[in-house]
CSV table of C-alpha atoms and ligand atoms in Angstrom, one decimal:
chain,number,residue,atom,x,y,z
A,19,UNK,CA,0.0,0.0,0.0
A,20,UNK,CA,1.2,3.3,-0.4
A,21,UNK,CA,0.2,6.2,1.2
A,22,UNK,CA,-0.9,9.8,0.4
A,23,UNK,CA,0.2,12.6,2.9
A,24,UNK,CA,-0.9,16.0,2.7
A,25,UNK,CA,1.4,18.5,3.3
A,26,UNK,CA,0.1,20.1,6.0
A,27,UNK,CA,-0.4,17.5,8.4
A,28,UNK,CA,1.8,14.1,7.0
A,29,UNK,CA,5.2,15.6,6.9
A,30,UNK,CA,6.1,14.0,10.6
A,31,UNK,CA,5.4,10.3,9.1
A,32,UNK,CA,6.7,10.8,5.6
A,33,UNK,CA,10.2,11.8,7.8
A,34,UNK,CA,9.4,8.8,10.2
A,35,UNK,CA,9.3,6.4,7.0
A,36,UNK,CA,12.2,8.0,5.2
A,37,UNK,CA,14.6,7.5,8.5
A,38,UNK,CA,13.5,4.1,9.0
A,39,UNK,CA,14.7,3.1,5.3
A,40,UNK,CA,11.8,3.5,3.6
A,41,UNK,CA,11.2,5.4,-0.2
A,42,UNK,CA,9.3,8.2,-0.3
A,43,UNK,CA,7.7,10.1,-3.3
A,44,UNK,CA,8.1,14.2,-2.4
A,45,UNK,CA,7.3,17.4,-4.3
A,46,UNK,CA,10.4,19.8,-5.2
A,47,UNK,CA,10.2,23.0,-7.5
A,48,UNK,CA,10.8,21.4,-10.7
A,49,UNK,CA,9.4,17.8,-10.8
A,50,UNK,CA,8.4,15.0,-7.9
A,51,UNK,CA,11.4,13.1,-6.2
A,52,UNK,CA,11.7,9.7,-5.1
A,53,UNK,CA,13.6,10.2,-1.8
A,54,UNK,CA,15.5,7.4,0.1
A,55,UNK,CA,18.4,7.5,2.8
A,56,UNK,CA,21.4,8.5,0.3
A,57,UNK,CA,23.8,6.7,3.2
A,58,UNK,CA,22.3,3.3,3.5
A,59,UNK,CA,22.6,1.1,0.2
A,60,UNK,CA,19.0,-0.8,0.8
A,61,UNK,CA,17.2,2.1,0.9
A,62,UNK,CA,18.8,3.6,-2.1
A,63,UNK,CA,17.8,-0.1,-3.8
A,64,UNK,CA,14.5,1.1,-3.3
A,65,UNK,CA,14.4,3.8,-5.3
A,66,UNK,CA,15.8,1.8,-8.6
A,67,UNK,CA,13.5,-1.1,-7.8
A,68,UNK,CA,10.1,1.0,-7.6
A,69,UNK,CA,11.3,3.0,-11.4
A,70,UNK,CA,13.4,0.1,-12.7
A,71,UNK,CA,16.3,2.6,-13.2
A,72,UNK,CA,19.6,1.5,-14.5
A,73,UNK,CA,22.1,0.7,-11.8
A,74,UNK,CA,24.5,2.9,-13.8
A,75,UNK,CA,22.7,6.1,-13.9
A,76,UNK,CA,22.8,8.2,-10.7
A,77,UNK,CA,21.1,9.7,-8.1
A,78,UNK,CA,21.2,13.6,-7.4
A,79,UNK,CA,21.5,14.2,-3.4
A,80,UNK,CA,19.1,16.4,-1.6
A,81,UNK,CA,19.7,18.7,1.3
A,82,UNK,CA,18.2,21.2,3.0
A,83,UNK,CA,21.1,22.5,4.8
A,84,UNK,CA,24.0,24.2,2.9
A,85,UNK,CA,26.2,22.4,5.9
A,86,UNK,CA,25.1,18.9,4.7
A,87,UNK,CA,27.2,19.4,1.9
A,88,UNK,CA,30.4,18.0,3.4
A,89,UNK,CA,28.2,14.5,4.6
A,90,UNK,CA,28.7,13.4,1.0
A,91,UNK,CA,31.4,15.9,-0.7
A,92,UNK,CA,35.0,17.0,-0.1
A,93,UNK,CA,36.9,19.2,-2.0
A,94,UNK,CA,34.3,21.3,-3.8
A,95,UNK,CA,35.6,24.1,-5.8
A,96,UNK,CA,35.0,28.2,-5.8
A,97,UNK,CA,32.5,27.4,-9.2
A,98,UNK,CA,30.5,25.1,-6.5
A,99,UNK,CA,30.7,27.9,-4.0
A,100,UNK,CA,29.3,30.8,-6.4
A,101,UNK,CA,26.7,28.1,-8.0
A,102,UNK,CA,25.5,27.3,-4.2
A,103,UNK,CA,25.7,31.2,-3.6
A,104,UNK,CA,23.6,32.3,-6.4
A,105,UNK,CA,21.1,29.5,-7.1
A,106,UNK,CA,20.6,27.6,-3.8
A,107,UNK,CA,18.1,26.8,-3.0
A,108,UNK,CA,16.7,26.4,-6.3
A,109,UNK,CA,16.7,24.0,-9.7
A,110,UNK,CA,20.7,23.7,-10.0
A,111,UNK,CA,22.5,20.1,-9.1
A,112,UNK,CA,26.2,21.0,-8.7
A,113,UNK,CA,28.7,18.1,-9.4
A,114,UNK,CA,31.5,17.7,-6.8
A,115,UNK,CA,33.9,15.0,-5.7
A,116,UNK,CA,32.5,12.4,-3.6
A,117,UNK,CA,33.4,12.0,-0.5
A,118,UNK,CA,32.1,8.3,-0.8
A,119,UNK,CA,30.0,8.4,2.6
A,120,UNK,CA,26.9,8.1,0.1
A,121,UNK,CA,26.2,4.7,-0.5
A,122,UNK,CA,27.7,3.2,-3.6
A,123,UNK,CA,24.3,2.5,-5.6
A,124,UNK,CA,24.2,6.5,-5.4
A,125,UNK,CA,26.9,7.4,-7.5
A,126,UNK,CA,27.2,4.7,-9.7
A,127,UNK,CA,30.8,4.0,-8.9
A,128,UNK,CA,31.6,7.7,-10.1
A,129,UNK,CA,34.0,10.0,-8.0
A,130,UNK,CA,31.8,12.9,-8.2
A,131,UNK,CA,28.1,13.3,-6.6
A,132,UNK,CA,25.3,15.1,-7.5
A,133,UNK,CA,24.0,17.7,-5.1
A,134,UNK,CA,21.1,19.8,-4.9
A,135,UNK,CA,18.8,21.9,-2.5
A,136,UNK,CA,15.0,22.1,-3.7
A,137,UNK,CA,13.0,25.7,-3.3
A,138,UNK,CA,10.0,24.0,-2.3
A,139,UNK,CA,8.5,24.2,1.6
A,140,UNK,CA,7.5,20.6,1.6
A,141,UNK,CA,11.1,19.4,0.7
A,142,UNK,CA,12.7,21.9,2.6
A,143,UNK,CA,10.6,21.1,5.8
A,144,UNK,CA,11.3,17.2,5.5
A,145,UNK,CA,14.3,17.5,4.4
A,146,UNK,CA,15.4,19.5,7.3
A,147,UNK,CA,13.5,17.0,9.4
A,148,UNK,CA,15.5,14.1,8.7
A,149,UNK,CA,18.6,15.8,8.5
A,150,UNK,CA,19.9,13.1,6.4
A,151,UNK,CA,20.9,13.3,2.8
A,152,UNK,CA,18.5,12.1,0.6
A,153,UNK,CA,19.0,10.7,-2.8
A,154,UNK,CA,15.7,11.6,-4.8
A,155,UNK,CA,15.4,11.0,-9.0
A,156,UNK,CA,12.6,12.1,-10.3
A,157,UNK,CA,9.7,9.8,-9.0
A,158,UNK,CA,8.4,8.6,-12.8
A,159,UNK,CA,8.4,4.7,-14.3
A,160,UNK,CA,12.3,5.2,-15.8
A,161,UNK,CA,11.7,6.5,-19.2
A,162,UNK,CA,8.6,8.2,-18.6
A,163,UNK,CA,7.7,11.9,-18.4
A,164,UNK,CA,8.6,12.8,-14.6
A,165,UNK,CA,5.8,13.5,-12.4
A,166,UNK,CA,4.6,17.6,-12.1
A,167,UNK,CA,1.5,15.8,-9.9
A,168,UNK,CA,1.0,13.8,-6.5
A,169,UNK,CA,-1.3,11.9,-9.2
A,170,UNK,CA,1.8,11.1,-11.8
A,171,UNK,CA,3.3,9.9,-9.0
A,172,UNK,CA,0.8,7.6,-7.8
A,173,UNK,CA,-0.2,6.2,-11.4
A,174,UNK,CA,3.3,5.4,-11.7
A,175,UNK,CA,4.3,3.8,-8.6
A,176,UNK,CA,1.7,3.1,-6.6
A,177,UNK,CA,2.1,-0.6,-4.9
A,178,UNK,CA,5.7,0.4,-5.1
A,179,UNK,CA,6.9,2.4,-2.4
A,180,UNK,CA,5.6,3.2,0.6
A,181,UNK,CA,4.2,6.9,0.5
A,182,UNK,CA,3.5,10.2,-1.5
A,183,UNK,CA,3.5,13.8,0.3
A,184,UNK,CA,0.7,15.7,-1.9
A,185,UNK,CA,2.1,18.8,-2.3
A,186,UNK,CA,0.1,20.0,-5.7
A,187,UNK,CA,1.5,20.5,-8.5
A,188,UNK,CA,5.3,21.6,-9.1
A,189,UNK,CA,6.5,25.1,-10.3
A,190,UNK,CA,9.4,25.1,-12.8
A,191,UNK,CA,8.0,22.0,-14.7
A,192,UNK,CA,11.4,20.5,-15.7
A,193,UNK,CA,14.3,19.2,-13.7
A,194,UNK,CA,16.9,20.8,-12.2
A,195,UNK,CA,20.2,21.7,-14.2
A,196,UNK,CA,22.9,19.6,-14.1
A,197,UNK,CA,26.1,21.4,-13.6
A,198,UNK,CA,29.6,19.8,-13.1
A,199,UNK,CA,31.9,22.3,-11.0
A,200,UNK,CA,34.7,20.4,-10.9
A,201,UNK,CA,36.8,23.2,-12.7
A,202,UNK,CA,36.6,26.3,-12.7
A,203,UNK,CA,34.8,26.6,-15.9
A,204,UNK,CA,31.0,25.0,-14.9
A,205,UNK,CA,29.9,22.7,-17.5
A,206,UNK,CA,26.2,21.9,-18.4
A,207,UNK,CA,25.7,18.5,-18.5
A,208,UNK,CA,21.9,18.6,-18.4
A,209,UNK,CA,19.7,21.9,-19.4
A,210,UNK,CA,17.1,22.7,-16.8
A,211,UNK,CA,15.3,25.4,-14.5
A,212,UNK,CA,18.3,27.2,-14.3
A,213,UNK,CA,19.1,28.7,-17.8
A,214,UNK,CA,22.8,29.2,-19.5
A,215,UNK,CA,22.0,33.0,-19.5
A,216,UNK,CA,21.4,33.1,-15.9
A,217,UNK,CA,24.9,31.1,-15.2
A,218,UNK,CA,26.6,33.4,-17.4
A,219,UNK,CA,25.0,36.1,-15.3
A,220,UNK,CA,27.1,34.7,-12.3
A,221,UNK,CA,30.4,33.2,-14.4
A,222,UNK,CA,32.7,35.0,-17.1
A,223,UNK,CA,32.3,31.8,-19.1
A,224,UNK,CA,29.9,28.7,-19.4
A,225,UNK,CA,30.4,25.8,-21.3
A,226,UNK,CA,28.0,23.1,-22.5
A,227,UNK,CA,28.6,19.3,-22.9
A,228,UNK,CA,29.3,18.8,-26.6
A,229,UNK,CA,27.2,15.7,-26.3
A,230,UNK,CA,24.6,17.5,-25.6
A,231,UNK,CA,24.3,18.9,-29.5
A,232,UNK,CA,26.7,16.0,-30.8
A,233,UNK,CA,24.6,12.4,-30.7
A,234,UNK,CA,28.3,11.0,-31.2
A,235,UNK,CA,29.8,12.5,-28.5
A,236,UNK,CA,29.2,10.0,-24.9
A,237,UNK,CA,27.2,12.5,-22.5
A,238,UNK,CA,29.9,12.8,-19.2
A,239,UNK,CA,26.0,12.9,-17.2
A,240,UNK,CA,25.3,9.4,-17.8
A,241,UNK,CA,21.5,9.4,-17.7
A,242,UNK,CA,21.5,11.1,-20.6
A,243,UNK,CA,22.3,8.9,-23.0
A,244,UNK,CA,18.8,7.1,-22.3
A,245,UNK,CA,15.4,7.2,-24.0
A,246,UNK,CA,13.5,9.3,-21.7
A,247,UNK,CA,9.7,11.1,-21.0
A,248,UNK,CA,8.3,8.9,-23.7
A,249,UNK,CA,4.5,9.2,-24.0
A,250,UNK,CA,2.4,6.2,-24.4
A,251,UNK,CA,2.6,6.7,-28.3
A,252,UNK,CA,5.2,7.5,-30.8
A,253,UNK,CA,6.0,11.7,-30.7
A,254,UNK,CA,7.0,13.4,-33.7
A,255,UNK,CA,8.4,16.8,-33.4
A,256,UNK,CA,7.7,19.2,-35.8
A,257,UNK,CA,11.0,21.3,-37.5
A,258,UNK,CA,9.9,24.5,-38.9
A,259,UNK,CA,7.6,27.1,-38.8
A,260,UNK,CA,3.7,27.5,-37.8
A,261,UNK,CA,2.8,27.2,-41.8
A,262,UNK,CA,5.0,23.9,-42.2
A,263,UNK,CA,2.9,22.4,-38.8
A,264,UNK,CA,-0.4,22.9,-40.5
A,265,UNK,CA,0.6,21.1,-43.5
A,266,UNK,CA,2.3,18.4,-41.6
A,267,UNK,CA,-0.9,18.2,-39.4
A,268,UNK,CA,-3.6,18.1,-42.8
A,269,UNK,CA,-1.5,15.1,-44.4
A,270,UNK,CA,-2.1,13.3,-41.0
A,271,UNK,CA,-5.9,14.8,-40.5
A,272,UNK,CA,-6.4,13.2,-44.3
A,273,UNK,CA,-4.7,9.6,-44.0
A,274,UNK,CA,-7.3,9.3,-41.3
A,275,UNK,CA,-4.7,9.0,-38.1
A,276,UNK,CA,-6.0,9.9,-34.8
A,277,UNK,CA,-3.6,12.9,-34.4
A,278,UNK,CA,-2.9,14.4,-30.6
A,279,UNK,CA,-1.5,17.9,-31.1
A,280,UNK,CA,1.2,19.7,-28.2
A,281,UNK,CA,1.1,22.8,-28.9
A,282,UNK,CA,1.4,27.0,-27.6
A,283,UNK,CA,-1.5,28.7,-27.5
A,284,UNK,CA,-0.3,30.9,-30.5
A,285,UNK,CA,-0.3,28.0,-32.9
A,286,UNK,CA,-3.3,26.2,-31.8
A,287,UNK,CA,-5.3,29.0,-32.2
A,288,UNK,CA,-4.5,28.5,-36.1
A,289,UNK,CA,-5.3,24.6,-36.0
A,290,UNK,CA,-8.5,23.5,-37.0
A,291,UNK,CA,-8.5,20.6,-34.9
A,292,UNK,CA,-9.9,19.1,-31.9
A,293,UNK,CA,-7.3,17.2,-30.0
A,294,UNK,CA,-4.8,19.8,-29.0
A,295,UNK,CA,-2.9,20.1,-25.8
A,296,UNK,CA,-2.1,23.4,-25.3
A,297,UNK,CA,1.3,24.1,-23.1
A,298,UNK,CA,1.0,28.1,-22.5
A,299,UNK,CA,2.3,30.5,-24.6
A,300,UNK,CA,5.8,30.4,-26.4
A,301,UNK,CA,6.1,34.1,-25.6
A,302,UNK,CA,7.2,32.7,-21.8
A,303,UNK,CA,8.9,29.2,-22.1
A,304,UNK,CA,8.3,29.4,-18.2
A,305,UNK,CA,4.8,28.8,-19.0
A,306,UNK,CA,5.6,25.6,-21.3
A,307,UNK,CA,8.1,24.0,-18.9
A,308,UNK,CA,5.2,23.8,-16.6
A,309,UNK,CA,2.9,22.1,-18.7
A,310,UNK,CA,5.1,19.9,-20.7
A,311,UNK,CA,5.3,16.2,-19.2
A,312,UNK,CA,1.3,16.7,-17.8
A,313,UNK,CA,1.1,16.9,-22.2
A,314,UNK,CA,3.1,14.2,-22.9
A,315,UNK,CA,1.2,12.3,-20.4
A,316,UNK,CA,-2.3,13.7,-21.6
A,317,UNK,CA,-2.6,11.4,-24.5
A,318,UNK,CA,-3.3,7.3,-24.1
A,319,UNK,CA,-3.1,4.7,-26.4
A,320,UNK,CA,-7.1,4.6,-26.5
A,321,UNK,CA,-7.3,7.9,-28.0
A,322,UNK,CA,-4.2,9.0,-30.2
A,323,UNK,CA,-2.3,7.1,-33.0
A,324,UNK,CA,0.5,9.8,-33.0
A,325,UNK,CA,1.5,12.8,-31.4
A,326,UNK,CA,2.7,16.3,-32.9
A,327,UNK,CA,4.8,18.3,-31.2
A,328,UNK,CA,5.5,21.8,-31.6
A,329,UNK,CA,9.6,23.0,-32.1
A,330,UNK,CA,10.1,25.7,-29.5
A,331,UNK,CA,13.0,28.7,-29.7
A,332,UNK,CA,16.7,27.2,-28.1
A,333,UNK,CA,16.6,30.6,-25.5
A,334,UNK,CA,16.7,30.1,-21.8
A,335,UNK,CA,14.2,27.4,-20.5
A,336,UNK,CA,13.6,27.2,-23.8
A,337,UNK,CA,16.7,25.2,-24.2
A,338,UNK,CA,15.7,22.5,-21.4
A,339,UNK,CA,11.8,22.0,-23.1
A,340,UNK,CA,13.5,21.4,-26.3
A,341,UNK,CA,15.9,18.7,-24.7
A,342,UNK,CA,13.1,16.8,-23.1
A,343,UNK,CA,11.2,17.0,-26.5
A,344,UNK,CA,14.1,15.5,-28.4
A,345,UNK,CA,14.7,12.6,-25.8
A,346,UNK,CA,10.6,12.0,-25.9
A,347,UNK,CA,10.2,12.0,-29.8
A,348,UNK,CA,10.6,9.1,-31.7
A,349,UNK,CA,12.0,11.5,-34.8
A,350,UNK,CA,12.4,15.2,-36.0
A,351,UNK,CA,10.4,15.7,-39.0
B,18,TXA,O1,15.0,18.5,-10.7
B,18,TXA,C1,15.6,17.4,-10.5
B,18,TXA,O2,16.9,17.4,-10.6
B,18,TXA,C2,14.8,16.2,-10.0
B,18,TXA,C3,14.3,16.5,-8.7
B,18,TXA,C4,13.5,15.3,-8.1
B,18,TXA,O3,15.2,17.0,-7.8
B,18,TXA,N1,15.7,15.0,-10.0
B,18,TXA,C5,16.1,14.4,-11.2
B,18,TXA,O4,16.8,13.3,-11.0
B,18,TXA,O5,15.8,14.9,-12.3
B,18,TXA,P1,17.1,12.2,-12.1
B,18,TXA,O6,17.7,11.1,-11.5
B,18,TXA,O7,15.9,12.0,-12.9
B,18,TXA,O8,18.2,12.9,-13.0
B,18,TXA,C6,19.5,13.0,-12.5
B,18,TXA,C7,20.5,13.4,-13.6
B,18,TXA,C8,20.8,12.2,-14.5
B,18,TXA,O9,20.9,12.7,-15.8
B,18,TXA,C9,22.1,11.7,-13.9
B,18,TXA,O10,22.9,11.0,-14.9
B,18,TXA,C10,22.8,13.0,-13.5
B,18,TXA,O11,21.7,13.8,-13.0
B,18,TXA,N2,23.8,12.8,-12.5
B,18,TXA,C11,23.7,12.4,-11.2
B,18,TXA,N3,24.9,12.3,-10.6
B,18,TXA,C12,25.8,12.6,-11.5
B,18,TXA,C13,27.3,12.7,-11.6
B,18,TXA,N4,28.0,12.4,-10.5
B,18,TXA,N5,27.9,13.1,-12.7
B,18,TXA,C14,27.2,13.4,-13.8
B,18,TXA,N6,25.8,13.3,-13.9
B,18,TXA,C15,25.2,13.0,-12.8
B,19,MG,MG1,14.5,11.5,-14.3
């Protein structure tokens, strides 16, 4: 059985159930974590039991204290320091050696560690409950789109791990970026609710993982290089502009598919159509980020034979939304 808690009165037993060894679904900013003990191995086995996560893909390391840093990391350089200093807490994982007190299923036999500390009051308050570092993917089926809803959360997992703290739905809509500081150039490894223009804000220069842009190049943030937020059926994402996405969409409309349509508000309100999702407006990515993965996860088997997906500008969070599309599409057409 698992169970629901509400965030105003279930925090003390969601704690209770994390300390005792237990894996427990919890709302951050971007998406919904699956949390366990990131010190005791079982626990941790949890977590890729309940998703069925590759054991070589690891897990980012939660805190609500800027002093639990040095449970799990030694070492950590000035670029960790001003990352910590300008975006904590908020949607930005800093990589930094590994002090190797996390247990080893955590890292995946890599010196470094992810580390993060969540802007949300329900992590924050349990977090700085259990005082314990807590190793939390996102709480999604691995290779589904991650969970923006105590109700994601439960269609994917329940049975599977012993509770969910309902804290609504989640605010930035995509995960946190990934961000190795292990020189003093930081490095994206993963795009996410931090944008590039906000680092570069903060640092002289930012660089990007080439296999990020390069398919040939092996991503140095190993869960990259998986198939990820797939929707229930195959997602073609649409290159070009609005005129280009209305033809693409007729030749579907007239070979007699069921077509599902993900689009901004400015192009469906050119679609003659009646299965659109609409993920705000492409005037404020912000606004798509939020609604993207509750899209993805909109349409079912029963009622779509394809999905469309609208090609977004490469700016800020823009950036991230357009990662997750590419990793959920089957192609670019
Ligand atoms: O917003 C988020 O980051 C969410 C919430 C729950 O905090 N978590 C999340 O975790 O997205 P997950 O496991 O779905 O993604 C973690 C990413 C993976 O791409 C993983 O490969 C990378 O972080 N990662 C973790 N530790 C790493 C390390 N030491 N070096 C490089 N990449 C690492
Ligand atoms: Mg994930």
């Amino acid at each position: 059985m698992t169970r629901i808690w509400k965030q105003e009165d279930g925090m003390k037993e969601a704690a209770e159930a994390l300390t005792s060894g237990e894996a427990v679904a919890f709302p951050t900013e971007t998406v919904y974590g699956l949390g366990a003990d990131a010190t005791k191995e079982e626990a941790v086995q949890k977590i890729f039991d309940a998703k069925g996560r590759p054991a070589d893909n690891p897990l980012i390391v939660h805190i609500g204290d800027r002093e639990e840093l040095a449970t799990v990391a030694a070492d950590w350089t000035k670029t960790a320091e001003k990352c910590m200093d300008a975006f904590w807490p908020g949607p930005l994982t800093i990589i930094v050696p590994s002090n190797k007190n996390a247990a080893k299923n955590v890292t995946a036999g890599l010196e470094t560690i992810g580390v993060r500390m969540p802007d949300h009051p329900a992590a924050l308050e349990l977090l700085r409950e259990v005082k314990l570092p807590i190793a939390a993917p996102s709480a999604n089926s691995s290779g589904k789109p991650s969970p923006t809803s105590a109700e994601h959360v439960y269609q994917d997992l329940n049975g599977k791990i012993s509770g969910i703290v309902d804290g609504g739905r989640t605010g930035v809509g995509v995960e946190s970026t990934v961000v190795d500081c292990t020189s003093e150039v930081p490095v994206i490894l993963r795009p996410g609710g931090v944008t590039k223009e906000q680092l570069e804000e903060v640092f002289e220069e930012v660089r990007v993982d080439p296999a990020l842009s390069d398919e040939e190049e092996k991503p140095k943030s190993p869960g990259m290089k998986y198939r990820h937020y797939a929707p229930e059926v195959p997602l073609l994402l649409v290159d070009g502009d609005d005129e280009r996405f209305i033809a693409v969409l007729k030749a579907y409309q007239r070979k007699g598919d069921r077509v599902g349509v993900i689009a901004s508000r400015e192009l469906a309100a050119q679609l003659d159509h009646s299965r659109v999702e609409v993920c705000g407006s492409r005037l404020d990515m912000t606004e798509v980020a939020v609604e993207l993965y509750e899209a993805l996860r909109s349409y079912k088997q029963s009622d779509v034979d394809v999905i469309l997906a609208e090609s977004f500008e490469e700016t800020k969070v823009g950036v991230a939304v357009m990662n997750r599309l590419k990793k959920a599409a089957d192609r670019v057409i």
